[in-house]
Coordinates of C-alpha atoms and ligand atoms in Angstrom, one line a residue:
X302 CA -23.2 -19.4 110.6
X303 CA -20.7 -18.6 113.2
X304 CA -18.1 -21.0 112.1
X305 CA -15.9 -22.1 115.2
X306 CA -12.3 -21.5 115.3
X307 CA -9.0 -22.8 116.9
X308 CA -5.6 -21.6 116.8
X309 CA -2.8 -22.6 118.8
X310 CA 0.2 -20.3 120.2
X311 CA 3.3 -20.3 118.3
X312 CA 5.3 -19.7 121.3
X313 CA 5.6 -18.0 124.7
X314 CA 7.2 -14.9 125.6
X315 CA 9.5 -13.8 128.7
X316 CA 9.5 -10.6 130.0
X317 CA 10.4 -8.5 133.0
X318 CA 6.4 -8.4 134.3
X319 CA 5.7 -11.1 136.6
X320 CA 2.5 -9.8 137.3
X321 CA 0.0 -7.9 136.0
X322 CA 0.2 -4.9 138.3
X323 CA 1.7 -1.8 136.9
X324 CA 2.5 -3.5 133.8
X325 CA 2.0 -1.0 130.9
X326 CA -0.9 0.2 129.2
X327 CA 0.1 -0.1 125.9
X328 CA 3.5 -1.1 124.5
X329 CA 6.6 1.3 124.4
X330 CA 5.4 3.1 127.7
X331 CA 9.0 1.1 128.9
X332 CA 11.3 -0.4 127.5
X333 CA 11.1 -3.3 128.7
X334 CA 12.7 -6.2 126.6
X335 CA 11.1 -9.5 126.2
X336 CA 12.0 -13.0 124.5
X337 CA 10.2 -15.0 122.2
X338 CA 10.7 -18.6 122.4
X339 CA 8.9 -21.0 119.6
X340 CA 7.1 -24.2 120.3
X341 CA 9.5 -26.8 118.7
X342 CA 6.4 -27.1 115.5
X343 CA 7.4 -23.6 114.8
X344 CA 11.4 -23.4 115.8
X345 CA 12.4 -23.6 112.2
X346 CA 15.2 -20.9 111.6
X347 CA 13.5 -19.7 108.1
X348 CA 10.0 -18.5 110.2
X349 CA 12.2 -15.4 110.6
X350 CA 14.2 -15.4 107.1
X351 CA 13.9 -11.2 106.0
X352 CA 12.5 -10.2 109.5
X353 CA 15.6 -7.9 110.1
X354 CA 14.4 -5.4 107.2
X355 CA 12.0 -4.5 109.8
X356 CA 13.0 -2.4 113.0
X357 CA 9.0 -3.2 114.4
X358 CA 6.8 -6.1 114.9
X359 CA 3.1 -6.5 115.7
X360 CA 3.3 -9.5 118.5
X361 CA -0.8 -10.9 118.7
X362 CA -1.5 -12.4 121.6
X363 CA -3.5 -14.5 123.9
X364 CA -4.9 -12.4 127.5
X365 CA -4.2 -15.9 128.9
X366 CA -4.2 -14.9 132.5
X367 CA -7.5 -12.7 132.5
X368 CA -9.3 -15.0 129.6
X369 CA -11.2 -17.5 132.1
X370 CA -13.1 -14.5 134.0
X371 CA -14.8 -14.3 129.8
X372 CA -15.8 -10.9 128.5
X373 CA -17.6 -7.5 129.3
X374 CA -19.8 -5.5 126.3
X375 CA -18.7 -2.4 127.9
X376 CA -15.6 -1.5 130.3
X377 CA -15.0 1.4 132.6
X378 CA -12.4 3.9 131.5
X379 CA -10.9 5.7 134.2
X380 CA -8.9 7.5 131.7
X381 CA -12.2 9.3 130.7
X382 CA -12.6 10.4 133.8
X383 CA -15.0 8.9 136.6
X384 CA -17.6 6.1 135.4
X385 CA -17.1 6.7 131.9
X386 CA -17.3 3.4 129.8
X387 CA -16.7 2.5 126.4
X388 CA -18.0 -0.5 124.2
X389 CA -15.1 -3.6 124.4
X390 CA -15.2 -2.8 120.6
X391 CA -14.2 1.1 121.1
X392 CA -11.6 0.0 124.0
X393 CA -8.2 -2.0 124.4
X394 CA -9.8 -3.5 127.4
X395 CA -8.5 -7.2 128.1
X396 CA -11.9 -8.6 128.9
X397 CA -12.8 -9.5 125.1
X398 CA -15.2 -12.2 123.2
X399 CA -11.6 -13.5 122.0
X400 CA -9.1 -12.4 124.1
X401 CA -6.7 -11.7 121.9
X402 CA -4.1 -8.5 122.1
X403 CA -1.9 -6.9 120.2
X404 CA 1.4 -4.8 120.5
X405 CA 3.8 -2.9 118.7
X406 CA 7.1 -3.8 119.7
X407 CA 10.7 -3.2 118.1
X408 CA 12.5 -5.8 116.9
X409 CA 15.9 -6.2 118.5
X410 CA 16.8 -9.1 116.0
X411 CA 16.9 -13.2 116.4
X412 CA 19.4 -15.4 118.3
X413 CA 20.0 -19.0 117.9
X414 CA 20.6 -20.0 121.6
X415 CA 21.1 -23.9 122.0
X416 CA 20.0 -24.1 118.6
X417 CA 16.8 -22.4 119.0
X418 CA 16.1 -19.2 117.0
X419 CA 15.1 -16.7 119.9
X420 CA 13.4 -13.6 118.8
X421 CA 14.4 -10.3 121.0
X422 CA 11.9 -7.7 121.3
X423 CA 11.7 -4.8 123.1
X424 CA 8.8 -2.4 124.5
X425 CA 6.2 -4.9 126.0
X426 CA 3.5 -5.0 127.9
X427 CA 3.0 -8.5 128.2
X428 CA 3.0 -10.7 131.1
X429 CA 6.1 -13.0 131.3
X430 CA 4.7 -16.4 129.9
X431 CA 2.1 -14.7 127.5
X432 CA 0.9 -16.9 124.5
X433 CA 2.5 -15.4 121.2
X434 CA -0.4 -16.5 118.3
X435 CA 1.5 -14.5 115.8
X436 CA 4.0 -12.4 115.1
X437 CA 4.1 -9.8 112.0
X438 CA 5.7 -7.0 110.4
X439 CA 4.7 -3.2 111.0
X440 CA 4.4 -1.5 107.7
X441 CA 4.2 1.9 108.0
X442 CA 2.5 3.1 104.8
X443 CA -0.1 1.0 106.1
X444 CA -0.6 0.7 110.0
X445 CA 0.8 4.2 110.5
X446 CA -2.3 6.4 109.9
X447 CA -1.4 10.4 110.9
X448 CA -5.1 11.8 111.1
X449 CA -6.4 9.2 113.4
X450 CA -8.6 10.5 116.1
X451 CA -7.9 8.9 118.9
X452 CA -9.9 10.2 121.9
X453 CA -8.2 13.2 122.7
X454 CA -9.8 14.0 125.9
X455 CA -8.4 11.0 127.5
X456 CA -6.2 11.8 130.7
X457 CA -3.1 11.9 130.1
X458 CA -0.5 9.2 131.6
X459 CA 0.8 10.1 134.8
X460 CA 4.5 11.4 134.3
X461 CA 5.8 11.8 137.9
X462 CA 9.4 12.1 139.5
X463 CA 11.0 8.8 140.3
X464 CA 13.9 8.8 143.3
X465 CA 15.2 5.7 145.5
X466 CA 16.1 6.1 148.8
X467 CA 18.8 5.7 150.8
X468 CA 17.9 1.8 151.7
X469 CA 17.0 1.4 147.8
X470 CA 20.0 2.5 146.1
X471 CA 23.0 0.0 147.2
X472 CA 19.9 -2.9 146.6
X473 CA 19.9 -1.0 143.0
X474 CA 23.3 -0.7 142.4
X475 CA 23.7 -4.2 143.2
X476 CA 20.9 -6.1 141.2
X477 CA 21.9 -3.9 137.6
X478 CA 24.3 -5.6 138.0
X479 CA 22.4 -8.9 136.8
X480 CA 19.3 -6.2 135.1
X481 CA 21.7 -3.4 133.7
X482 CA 18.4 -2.0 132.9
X483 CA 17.0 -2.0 136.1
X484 CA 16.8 2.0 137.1
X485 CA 15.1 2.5 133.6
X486 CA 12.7 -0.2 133.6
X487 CA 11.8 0.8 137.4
X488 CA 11.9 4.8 136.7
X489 CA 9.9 4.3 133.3
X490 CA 7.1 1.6 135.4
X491 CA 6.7 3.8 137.8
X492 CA 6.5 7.3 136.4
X493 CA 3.0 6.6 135.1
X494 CA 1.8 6.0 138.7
X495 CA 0.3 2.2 138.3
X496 CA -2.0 2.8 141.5
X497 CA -5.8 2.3 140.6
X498 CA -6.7 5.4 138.7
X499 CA -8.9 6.4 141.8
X500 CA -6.3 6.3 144.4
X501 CA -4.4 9.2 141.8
X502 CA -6.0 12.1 143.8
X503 CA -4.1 11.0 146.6
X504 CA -0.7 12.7 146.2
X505 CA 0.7 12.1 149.7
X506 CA -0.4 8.2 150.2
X507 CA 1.1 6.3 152.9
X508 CA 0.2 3.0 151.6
X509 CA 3.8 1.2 150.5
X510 CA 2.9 -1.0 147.1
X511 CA 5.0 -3.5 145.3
X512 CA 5.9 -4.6 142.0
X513 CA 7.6 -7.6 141.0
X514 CA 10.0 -6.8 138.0
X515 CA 12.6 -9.8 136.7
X516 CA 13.2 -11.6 140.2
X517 CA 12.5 -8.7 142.4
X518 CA 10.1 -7.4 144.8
X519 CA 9.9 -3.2 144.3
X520 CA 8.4 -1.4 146.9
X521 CA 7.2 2.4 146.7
X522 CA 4.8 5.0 147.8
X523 CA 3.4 8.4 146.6
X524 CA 4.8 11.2 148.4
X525 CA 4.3 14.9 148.0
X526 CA 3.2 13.9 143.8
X527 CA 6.5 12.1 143.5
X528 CA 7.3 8.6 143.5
X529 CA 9.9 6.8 146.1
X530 CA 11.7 3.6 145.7
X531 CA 11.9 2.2 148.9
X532 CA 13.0 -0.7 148.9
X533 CA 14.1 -3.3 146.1
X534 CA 14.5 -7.2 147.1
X535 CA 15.0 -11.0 146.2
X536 CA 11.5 -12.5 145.7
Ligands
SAM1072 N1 -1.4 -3.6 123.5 C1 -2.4 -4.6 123.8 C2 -3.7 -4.3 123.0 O1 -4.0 -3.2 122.8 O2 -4.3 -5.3 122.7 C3 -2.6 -4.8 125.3 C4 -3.3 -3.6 125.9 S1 -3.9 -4.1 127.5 C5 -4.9 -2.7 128.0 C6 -2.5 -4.0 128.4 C7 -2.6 -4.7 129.7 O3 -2.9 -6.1 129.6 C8 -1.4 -4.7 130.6 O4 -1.3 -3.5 131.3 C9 -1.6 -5.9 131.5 O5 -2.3 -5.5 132.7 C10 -2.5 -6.8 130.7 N2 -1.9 -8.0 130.3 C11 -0.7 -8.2 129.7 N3 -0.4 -9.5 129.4 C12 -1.5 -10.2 129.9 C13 -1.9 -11.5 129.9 N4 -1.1 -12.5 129.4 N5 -3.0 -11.9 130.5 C14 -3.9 -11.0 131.0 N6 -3.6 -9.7 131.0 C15 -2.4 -9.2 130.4

């Protein structure tokens, strides 16, 4: 019998993504930083007693913003090229039976902030506001397998220059000074070109995109392979 299950989060997490566009593929693709705030239930200070003999965490998760459009048997994956699929069981893909993810972060150690232990984390690609269901210690004799295959002939991740122009760089200078990581997170977001994998032919594209990183609205094109920072504003 299928017995039915129900778990509840633990707590939420902040990050810089405030949308799901260009956010990662997997964790520690950026190093983007993220928070970890417990629902008062779980906000007891010894959840995390020994959790700084660990320098990485497995965060599972809930795809809560995707998770209402239900699940696929097989996905597309552009990164095999054209229509290729693969089974939801052979894939990362978001669109699951139980959507449920899980990432690899590095554990940057807990806070108590207004009496609240705060767990800091870094390496996400989670949505800011993403249902934390549990949160776990990497062991590497164990989840660290060297002769994994692991579908070699994917594509690899676009790696492309990053620059910011001239109307981009005061705007940068000036909102580190709230995000001192701002010219990494953008440079590292960007580099792997987060345009729909079939728009990655076009190497010269005129259309400007945006990304909304922290409070900020990022735009950028493509131009001549390379990647411009055009403009970087208040939301
Ligand atoms: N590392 C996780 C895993 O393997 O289970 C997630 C991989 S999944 C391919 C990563 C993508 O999930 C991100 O690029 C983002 O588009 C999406 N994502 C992240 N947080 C999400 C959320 N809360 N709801 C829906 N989609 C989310």
């Amino acid at each position: 019998m299928n017995t039915p299950f129900s778990f509840s989060a633990v707590g939420t997490i902040t990050t810089p993504f405030k949308q799901k566009f260009a956010i990662p593929r997997q964790p520690n693709l950026a190093r983007a930083k993220g928070q970890i705030h417990l629902y008062p239930d779980y906000a007891d200070p010894q959840v995390f007693k020994g959790i700084d003999g660990f320098s990485h965490l497995w965060l599972l998760f809930v795809f809560h913003q995707t998770m209402e459009r239900g699940w696929k048997p097989a996905i597309k994956a552009p990164r095999l090229g054209g229509n290729a699929t693969l089974g939801v069981f052979a894939s990362r893909s978001t669109h699951r039976p139980n959507p449920m993810g899980m990432s690899v972060v590095e554990n940057h150690g807990v806070k108590i902030i207004n009496g609240q232990p705060v767990l800091n984390v870094c390496g996400v690609d989670l949505l800011c506001g993403t249902p934390i269901i549990d949160i776990k210690p990497y062991i590497r004799y164990a989840d660290s397998i060297e002769a994994s295959d692991n579908l070699d002939h994917y594509a690899p991740i676009p790696h492309r220059p990053v620059s910011f122009s001239e109307q981009a760089l005061p705007q940068l200078h000036q909102h580190s000074q709230r995000h001192p990581d701002l010219a990494a997170l953008i440079t590292a977001v960007l580099q792997q070109d987060p345009r729909p994998a079939y728009r990655h032919k076009n190497l010269d594209d005129e259309k400007v995109y945006q990304v909304l990183l922290y409070d900020l609205d990022i735009a950028w094109q493509v131009r001549e392979s390379a990647i411009i920072v055009q403009a970087i504003e208040l939301v």
